[in-house]
Short mmCIF file of C-alpha atoms in Angstrom, two decimals:
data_model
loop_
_atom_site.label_atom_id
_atom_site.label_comp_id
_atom_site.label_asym_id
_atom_site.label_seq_id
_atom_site.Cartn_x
_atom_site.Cartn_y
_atom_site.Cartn_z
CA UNK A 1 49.72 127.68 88.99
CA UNK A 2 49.28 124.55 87.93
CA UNK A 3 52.77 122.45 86.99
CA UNK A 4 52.85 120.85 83.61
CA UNK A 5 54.12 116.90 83.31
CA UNK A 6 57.98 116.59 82.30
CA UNK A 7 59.54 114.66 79.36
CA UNK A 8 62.36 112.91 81.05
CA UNK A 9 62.88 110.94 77.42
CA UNK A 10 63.63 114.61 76.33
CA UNK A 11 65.72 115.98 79.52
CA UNK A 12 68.01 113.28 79.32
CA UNK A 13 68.53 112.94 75.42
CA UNK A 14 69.73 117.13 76.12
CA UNK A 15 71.61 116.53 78.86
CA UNK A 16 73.29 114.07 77.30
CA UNK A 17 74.35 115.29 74.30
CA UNK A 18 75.35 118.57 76.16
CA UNK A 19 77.60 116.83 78.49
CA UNK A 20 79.09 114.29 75.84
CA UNK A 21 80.43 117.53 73.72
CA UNK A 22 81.55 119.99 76.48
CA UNK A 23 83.46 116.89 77.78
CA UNK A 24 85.69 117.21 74.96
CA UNK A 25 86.40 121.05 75.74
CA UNK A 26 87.08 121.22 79.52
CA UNK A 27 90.57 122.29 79.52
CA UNK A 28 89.80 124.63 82.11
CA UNK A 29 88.72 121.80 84.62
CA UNK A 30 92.05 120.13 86.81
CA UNK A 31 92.46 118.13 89.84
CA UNK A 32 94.54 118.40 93.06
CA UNK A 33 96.60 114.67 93.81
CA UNK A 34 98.03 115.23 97.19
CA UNK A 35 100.10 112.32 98.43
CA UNK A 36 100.00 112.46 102.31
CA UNK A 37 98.36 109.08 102.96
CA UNK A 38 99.27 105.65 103.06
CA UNK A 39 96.48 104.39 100.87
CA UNK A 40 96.47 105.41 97.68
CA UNK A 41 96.23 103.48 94.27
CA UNK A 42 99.42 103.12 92.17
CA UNK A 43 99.70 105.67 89.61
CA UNK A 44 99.20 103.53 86.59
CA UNK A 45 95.91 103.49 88.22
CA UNK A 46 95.34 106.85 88.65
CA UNK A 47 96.30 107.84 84.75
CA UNK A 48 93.62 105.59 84.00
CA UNK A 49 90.92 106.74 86.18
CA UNK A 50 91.53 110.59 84.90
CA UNK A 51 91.57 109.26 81.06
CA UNK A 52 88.18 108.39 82.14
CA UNK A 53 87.43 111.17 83.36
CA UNK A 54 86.55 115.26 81.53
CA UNK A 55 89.85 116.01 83.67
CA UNK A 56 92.81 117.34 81.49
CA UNK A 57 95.25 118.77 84.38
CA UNK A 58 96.42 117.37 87.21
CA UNK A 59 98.34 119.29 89.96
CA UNK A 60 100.92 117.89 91.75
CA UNK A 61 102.62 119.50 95.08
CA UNK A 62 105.71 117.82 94.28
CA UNK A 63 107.58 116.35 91.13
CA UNK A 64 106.74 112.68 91.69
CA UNK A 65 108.68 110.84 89.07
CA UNK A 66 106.79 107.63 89.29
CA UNK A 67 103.08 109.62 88.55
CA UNK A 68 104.45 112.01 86.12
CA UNK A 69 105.80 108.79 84.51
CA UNK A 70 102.45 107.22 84.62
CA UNK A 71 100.94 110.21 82.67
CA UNK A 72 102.70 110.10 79.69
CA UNK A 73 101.49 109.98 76.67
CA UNK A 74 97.56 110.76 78.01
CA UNK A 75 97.75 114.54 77.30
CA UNK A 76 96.92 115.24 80.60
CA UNK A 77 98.08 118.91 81.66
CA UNK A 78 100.62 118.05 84.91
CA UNK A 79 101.70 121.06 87.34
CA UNK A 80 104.74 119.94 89.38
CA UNK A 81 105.84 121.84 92.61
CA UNK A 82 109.11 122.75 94.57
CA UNK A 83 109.27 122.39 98.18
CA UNK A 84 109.15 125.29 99.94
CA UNK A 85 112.42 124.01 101.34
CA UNK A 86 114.02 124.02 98.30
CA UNK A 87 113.60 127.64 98.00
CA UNK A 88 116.74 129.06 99.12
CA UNK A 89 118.89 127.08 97.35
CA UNK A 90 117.12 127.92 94.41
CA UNK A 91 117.56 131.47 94.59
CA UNK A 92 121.04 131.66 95.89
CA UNK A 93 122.47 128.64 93.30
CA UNK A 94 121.35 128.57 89.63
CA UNK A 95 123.50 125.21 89.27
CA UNK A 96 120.68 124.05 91.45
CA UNK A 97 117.81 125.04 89.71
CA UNK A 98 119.22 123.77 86.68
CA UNK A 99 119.79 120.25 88.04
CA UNK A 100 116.20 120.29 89.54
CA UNK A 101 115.03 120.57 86.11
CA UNK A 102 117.16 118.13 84.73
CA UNK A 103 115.98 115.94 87.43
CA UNK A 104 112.50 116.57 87.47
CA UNK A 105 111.53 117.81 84.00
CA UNK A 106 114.10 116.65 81.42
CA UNK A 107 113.64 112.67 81.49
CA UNK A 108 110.02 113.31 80.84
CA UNK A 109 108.95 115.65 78.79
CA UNK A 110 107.20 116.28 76.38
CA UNK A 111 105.92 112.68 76.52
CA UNK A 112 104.70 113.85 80.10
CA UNK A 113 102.78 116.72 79.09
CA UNK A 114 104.30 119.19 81.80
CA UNK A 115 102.39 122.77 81.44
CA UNK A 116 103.89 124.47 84.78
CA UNK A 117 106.04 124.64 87.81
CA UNK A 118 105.19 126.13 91.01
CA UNK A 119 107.82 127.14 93.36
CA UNK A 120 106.65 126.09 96.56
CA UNK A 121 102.87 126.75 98.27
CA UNK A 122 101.36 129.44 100.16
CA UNK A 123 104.92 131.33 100.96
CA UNK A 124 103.92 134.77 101.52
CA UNK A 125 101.49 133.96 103.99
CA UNK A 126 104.05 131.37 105.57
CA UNK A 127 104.76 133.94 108.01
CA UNK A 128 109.08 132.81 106.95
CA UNK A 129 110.34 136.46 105.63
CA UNK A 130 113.57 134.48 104.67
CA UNK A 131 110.85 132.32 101.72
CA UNK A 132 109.18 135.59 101.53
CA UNK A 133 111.83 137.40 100.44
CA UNK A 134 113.26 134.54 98.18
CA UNK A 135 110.67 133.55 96.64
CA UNK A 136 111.14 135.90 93.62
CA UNK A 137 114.91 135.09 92.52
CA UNK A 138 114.17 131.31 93.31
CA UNK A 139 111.07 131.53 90.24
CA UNK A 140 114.07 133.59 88.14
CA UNK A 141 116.24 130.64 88.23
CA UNK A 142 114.40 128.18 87.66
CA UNK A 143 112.68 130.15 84.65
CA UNK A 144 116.56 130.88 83.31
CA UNK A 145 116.87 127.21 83.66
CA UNK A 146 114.17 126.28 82.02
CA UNK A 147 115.70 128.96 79.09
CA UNK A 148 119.06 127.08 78.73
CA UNK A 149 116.95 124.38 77.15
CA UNK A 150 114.76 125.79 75.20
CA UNK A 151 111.40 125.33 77.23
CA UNK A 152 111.34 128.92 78.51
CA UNK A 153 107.92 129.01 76.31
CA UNK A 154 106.71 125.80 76.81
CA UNK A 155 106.65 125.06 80.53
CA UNK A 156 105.52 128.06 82.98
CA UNK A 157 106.92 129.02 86.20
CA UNK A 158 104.57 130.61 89.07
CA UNK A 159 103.63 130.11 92.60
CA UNK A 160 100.76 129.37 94.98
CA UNK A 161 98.89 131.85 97.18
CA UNK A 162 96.49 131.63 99.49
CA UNK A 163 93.53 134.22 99.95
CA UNK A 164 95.27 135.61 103.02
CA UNK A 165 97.58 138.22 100.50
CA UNK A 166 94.28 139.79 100.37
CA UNK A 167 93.54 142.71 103.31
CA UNK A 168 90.38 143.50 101.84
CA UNK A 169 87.67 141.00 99.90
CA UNK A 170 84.42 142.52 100.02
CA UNK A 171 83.11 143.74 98.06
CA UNK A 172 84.88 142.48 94.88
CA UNK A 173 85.21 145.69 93.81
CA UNK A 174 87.77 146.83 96.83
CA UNK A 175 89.71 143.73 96.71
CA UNK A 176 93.44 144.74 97.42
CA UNK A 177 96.56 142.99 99.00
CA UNK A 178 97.96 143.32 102.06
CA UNK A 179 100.11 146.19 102.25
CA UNK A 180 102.74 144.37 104.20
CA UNK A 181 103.18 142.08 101.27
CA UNK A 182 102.27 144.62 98.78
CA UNK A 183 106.22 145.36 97.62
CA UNK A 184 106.80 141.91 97.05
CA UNK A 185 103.67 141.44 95.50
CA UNK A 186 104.70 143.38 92.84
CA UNK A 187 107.73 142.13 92.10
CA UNK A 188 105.81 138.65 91.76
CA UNK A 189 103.34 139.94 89.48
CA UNK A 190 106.16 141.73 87.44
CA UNK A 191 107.37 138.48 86.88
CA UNK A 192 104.24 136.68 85.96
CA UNK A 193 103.51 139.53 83.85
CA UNK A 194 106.78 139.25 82.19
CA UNK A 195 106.65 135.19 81.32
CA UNK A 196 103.05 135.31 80.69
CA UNK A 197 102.41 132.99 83.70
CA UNK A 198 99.36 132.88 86.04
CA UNK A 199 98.48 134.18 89.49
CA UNK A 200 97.65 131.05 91.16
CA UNK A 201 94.94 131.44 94.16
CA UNK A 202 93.60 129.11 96.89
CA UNK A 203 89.79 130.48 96.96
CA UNK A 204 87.69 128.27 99.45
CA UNK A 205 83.91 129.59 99.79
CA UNK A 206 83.52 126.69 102.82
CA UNK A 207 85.58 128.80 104.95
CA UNK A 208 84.24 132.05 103.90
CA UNK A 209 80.41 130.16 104.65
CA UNK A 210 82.35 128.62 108.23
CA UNK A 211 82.82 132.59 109.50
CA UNK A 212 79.39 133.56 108.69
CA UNK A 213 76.53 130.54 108.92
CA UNK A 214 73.43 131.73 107.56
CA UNK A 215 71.57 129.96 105.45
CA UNK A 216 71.93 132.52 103.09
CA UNK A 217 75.27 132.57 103.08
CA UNK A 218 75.34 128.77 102.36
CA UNK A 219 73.06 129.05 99.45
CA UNK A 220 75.75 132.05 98.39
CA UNK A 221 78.73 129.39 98.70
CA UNK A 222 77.22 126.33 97.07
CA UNK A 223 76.03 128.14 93.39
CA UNK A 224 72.25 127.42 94.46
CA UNK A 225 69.40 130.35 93.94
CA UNK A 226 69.30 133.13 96.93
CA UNK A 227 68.75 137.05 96.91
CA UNK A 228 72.01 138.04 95.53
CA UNK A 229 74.99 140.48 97.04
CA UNK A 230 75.08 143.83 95.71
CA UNK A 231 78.91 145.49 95.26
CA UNK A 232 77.78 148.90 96.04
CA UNK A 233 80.60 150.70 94.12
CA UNK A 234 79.79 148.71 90.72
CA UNK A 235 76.56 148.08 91.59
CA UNK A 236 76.82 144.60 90.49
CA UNK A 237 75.06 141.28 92.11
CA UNK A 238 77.07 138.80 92.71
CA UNK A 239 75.08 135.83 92.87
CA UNK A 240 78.16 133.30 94.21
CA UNK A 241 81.22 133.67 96.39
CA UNK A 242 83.41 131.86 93.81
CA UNK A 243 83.13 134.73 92.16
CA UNK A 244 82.86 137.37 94.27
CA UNK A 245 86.32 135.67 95.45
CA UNK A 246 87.93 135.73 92.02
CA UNK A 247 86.52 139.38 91.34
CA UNK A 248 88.15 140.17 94.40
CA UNK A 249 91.12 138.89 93.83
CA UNK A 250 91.02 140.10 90.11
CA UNK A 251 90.19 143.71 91.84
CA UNK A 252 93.68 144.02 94.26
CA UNK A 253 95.80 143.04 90.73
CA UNK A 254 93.99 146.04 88.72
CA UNK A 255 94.83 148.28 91.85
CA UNK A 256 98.61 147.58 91.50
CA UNK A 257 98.83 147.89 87.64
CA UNK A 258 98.60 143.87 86.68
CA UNK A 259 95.01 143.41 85.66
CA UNK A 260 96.45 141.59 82.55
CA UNK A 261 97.95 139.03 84.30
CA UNK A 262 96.13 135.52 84.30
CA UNK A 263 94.06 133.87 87.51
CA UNK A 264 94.02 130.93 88.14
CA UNK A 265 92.54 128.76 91.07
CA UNK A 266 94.69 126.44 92.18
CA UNK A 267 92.81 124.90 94.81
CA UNK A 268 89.35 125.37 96.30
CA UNK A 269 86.69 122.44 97.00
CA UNK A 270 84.21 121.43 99.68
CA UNK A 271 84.61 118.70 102.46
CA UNK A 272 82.13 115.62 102.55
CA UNK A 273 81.96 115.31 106.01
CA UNK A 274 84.00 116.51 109.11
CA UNK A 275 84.14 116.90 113.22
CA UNK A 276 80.84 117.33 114.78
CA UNK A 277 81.83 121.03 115.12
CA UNK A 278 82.86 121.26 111.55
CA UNK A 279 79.75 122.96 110.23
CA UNK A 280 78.87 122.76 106.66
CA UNK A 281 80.72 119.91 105.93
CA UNK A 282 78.74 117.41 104.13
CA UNK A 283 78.32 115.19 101.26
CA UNK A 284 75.11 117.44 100.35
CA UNK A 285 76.96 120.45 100.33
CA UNK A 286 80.15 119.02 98.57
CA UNK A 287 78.40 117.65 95.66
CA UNK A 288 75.89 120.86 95.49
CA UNK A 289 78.95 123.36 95.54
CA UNK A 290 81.31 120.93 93.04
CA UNK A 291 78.98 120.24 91.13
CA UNK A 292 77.30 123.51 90.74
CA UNK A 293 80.92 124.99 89.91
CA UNK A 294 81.59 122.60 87.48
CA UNK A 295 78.66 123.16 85.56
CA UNK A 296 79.62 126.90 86.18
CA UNK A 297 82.66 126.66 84.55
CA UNK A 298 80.98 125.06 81.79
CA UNK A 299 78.73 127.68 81.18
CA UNK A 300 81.54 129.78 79.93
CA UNK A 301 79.96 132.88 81.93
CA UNK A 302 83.32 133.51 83.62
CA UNK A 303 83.23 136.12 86.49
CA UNK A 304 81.16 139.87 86.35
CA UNK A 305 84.65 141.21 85.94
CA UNK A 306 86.15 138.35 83.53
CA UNK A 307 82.91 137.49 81.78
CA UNK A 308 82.79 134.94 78.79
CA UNK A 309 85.63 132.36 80.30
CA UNK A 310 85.90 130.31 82.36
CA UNK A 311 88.60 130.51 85.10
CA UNK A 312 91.36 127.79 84.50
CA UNK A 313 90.09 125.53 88.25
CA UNK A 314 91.89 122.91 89.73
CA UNK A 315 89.51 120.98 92.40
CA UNK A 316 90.83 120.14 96.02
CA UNK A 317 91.01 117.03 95.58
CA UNK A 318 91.08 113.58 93.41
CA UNK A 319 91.87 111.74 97.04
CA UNK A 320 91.65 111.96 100.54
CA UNK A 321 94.85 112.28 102.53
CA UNK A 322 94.35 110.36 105.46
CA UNK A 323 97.53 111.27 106.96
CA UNK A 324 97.19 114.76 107.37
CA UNK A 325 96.84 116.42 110.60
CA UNK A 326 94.16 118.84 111.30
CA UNK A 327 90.70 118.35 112.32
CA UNK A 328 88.59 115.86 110.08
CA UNK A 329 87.41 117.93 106.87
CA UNK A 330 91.67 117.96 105.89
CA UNK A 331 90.96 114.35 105.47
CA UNK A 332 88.00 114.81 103.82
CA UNK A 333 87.91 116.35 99.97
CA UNK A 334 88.19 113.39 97.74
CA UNK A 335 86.37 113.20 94.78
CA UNK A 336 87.64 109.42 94.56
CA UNK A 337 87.67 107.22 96.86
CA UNK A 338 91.64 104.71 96.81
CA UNK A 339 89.41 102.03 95.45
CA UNK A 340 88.78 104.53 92.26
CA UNK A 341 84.99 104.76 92.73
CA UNK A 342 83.65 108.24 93.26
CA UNK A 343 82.63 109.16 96.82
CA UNK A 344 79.74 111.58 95.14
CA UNK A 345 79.11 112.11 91.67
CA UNK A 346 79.52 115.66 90.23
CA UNK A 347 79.63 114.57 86.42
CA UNK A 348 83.01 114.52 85.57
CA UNK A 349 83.04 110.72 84.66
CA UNK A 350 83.16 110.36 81.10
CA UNK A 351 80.90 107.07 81.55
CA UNK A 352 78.22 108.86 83.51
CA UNK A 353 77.99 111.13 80.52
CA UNK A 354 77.31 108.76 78.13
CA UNK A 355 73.84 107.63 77.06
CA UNK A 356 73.19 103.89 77.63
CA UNK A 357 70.14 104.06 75.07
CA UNK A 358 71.25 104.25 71.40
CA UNK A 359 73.20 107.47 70.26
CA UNK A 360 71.16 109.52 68.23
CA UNK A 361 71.88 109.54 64.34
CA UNK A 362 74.65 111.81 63.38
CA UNK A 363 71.78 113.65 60.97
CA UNK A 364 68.69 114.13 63.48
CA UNK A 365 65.57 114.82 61.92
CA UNK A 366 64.38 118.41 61.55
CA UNK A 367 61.73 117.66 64.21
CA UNK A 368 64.10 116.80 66.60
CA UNK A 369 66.18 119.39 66.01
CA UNK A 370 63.52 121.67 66.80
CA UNK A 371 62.12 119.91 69.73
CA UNK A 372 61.47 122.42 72.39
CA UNK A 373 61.49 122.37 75.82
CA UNK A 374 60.49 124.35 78.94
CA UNK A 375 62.03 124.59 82.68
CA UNK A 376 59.12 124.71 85.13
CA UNK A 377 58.61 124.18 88.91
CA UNK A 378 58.04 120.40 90.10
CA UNK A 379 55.06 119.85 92.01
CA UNK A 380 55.23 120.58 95.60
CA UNK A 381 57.72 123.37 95.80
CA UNK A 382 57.21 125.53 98.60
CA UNK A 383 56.62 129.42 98.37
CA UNK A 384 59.74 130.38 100.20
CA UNK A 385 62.01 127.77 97.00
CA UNK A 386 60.18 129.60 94.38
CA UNK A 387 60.67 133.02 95.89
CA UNK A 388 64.37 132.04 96.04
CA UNK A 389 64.19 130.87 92.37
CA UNK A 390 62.64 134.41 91.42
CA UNK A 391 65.11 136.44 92.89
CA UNK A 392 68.35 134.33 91.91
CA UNK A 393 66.80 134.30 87.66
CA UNK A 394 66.08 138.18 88.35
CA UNK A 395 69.46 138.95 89.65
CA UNK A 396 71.17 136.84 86.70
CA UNK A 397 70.39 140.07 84.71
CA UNK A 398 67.24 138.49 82.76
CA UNK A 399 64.25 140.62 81.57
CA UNK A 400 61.48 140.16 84.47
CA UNK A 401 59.67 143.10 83.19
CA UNK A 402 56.81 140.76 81.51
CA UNK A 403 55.99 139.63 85.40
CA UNK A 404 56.22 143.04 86.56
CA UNK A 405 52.30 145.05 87.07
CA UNK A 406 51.68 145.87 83.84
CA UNK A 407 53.53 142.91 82.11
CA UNK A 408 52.18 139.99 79.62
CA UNK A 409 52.97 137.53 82.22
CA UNK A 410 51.97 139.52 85.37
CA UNK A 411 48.42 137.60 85.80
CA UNK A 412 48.26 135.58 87.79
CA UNK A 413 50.13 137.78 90.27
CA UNK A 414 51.37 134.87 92.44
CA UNK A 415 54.90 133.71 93.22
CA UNK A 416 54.04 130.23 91.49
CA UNK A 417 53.15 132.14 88.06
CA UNK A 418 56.40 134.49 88.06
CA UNK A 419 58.81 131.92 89.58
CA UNK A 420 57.95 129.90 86.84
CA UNK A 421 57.62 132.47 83.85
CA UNK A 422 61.73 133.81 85.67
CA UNK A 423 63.20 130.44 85.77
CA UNK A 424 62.26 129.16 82.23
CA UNK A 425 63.60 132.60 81.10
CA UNK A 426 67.09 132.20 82.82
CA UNK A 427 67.50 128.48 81.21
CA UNK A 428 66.38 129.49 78.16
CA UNK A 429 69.30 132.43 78.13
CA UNK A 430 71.81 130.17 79.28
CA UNK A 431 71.61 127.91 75.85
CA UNK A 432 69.36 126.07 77.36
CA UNK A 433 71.81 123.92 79.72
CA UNK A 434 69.79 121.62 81.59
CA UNK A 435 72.07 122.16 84.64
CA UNK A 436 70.52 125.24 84.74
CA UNK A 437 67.50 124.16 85.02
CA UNK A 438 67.60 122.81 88.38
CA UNK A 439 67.04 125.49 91.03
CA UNK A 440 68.46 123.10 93.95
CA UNK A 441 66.29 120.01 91.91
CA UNK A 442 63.10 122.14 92.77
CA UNK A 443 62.56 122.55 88.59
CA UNK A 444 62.26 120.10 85.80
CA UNK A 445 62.06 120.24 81.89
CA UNK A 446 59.01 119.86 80.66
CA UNK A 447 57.96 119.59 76.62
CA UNK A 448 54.64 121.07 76.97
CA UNK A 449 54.23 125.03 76.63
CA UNK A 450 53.29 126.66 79.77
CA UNK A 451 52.18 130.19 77.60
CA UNK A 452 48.62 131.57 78.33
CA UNK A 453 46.72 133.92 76.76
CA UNK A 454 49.32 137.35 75.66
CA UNK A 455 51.75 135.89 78.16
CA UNK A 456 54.56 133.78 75.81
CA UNK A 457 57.32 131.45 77.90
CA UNK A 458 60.23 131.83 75.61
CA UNK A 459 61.51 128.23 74.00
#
């Protein structure tokens, strides 16, 4: 089938105008700023690089005074953390929980917009039964103290977990906790469903894609088009493992009574490079699978079992941490670089979502208002891409039945002919986003009408 020239004047006057207005609705997009290096800019810095930025919340694994200082007044969402040291005497002395938030929250807010507090990170999997078992009166006290001055409502109080509290993942549909910390599970989630807080979860497809290296499974991690992964108790297919995650995780909450309580992901990202044994870890891969999740999040899908919003996400991370230990990829998630230019673009520069050609009057014309465009295959794209392309629009819930024997769109019954009849379907369902119109950059817009005879492409 034949592939019809693009209008890149058009593509980019729609992408444009897309990304200048969700820009201005992205609460659900936040940051990770880890401090365990030695290079970092100052923090006046740093408030000024996220203001330019579609980043409103920033997540901090401490209370740094000196950055929530810095972020005053830019209505930036800040999470602060306790250490995990800190626990004990949090839970056995309310006196100190009440002078940790006079310390840490009371000489800055509201001017520092702070939205939550975690007590410590990762505790129940910390293997420390002592933390374990404290965890829950040390969140108490600090929500009491948070009470005695009136910013019980105001400020939330929650803690980190990684995906290990989960025994069983897959599929999404049989996600449950670990039985061992199944008790005190529940008396977490009692709590979070009391104070209306969130369950905050550490899901990192990269490690799920390091156990099992198939290409498949890559294409499954980084958001780009593959075959799908059928629950076989719901019968859904799950077409990412950032959601089959989240599903999963949404799944083991519903099986203990607290399906109403919030998720929220408080870390997950992608390395951009790593040891030579480190597979997957790339600056390919990092900007396909941030950047494909940010423009996830922007569709406003949500998950198959939290469709139509989009999952509160905090990226891992705004810097590397060149002091931490581990092999190379610890060192190796930051979206900035310390000289505050981005190490790989993933759109979340307000700058880079701006036109440089002249805005387009604030009362278009009815033509181009109406100006209609069409996602097609480039030139070139190989039989196995487009079969891939077919399958992922197909098992995004679409009607393929036109390309199916007997369809308007069947003939010419080549992969070519369907691929492309699928794919300009999908986009056009998806209010027309032009980030979902790029099938691994193996499509383009195009403003000519690929219809034929009865078959009609949908515009």
């Amino acid at each position: 089938m034949a592939v019809l020239p693009s209008s890149v004047a058009f593509l980019l006057l729609v992408s444009f105008s897309l990304t200048v207005n969700i820009a201005n609705s992205q609460s659900f997009i936040g940051v990770n700023y880890g401090q365990v290096a030695d290079n970092l800019p100052p923090p006046s810095a740093t408030a000024k690089l996220l203001q330019s930025t579609s980043i409103q919340k920033v997540r901090l694994y401490g209370s740094d005074p000196a950055i929530i200082k810095a972020l005053a007044n830019t209505g930036i969402g800040i999470v602060i953390g306790t250490a995990n040291g800190d626990i004990p005497a949090l839970a056995s002395d309310p006196s100190f929980a009440k002078n940790w938030i006079n310390t840490n929250v009371l000489p800055f807010y509201p001017a520092s917009k702070i939205i939550l507090i975690n007590v410590g990170n990762e505790v129940m999997t910390s293997g420390d039964q002592n933390l374990m078992n404290k965890l829950l009166p040390a969140m108490q006290n600090v929500q009491n103290a948070l009470n005695d001055v009136s910013l019980g409502g105001e400020i939330k109080v929650s803690t980190v977990h990684s995906m290990g509290v989960l025994k069983q993942s897959e599929p999404p549909s049989s996600g449950r906790f670990d039985p061992s910390y199944e008790d005190l599970m529940k008396g977490l989630l009692g709590f979070n469903n009391a104070t209306a807080s969130p369950f905050a979860i550490n899901p990192y497809p990269y490690f799920a894609y390091r156990s099992d290296t198939r290409p498949e499974t890559l294409a499954f991690c980084l958001f780009q088009p593959n075959a799908g992964r059928v629950d076989g108790n719901t019968r859904i297919k799950y077409m990412n493992m950032f959601d089959a995650q989240v599903d999963a995780v949404y799944s083991a909450l519903s099986s203990i009574g607290f399906k109403s309580v919030e998720i929220v992901v408080a870390e997950t990202g992608w390395p951009y490079k790593g040891d030579d044994n480190e597979v997957g870890s790339s600056i390919e891969n990092a900007k396909a699978y941030n950047g494909n999740l940010i423009a996830h999040l922007r569709s406003m899908a949500g998950t198959p079992l939290i469709p139509g919003k989009a999952v509160d996400t905090y990226l891992f991370a705004l810097y590397d941490e060149d002091l931490k230990p581990g092999p190379g990829s610890e060192r190796s998630f930051g979206l900035f670089k310390p000289d505050l230019t981005v190490a790989y673009d993933v759109g979340l520069s307000k700058s880079s979502q701006s036109p440089t050609t002249p805005k387009t009057p604030a009362s278009p014309s009815p033509k181009s208002k109406k100006a209609a465009a069409w996602c097609v295959p480039k030139s070139g794209v190989s039989d196995a891409q487009l079969q891939d392309n077919l399958d992922y629009a197909c098992g995004r819930g679409i009607d393929c039945g036109p390309i199916k024997p007997g369809g308007a769109c069947f003939e010419p019954n080549t992969i070519a002919s369907h691929a492309a009849y699928a794919m300009n379907l999908l986009y056009q369902t998806s209010d027309k986003n032009p980030l979902n119109c790029d099938f691994s950059q193996s499509a383009t817009l195009s403003s000519n009408n690929p219809s034929y005879n009865a078959c009609s492409y949908p515009s």
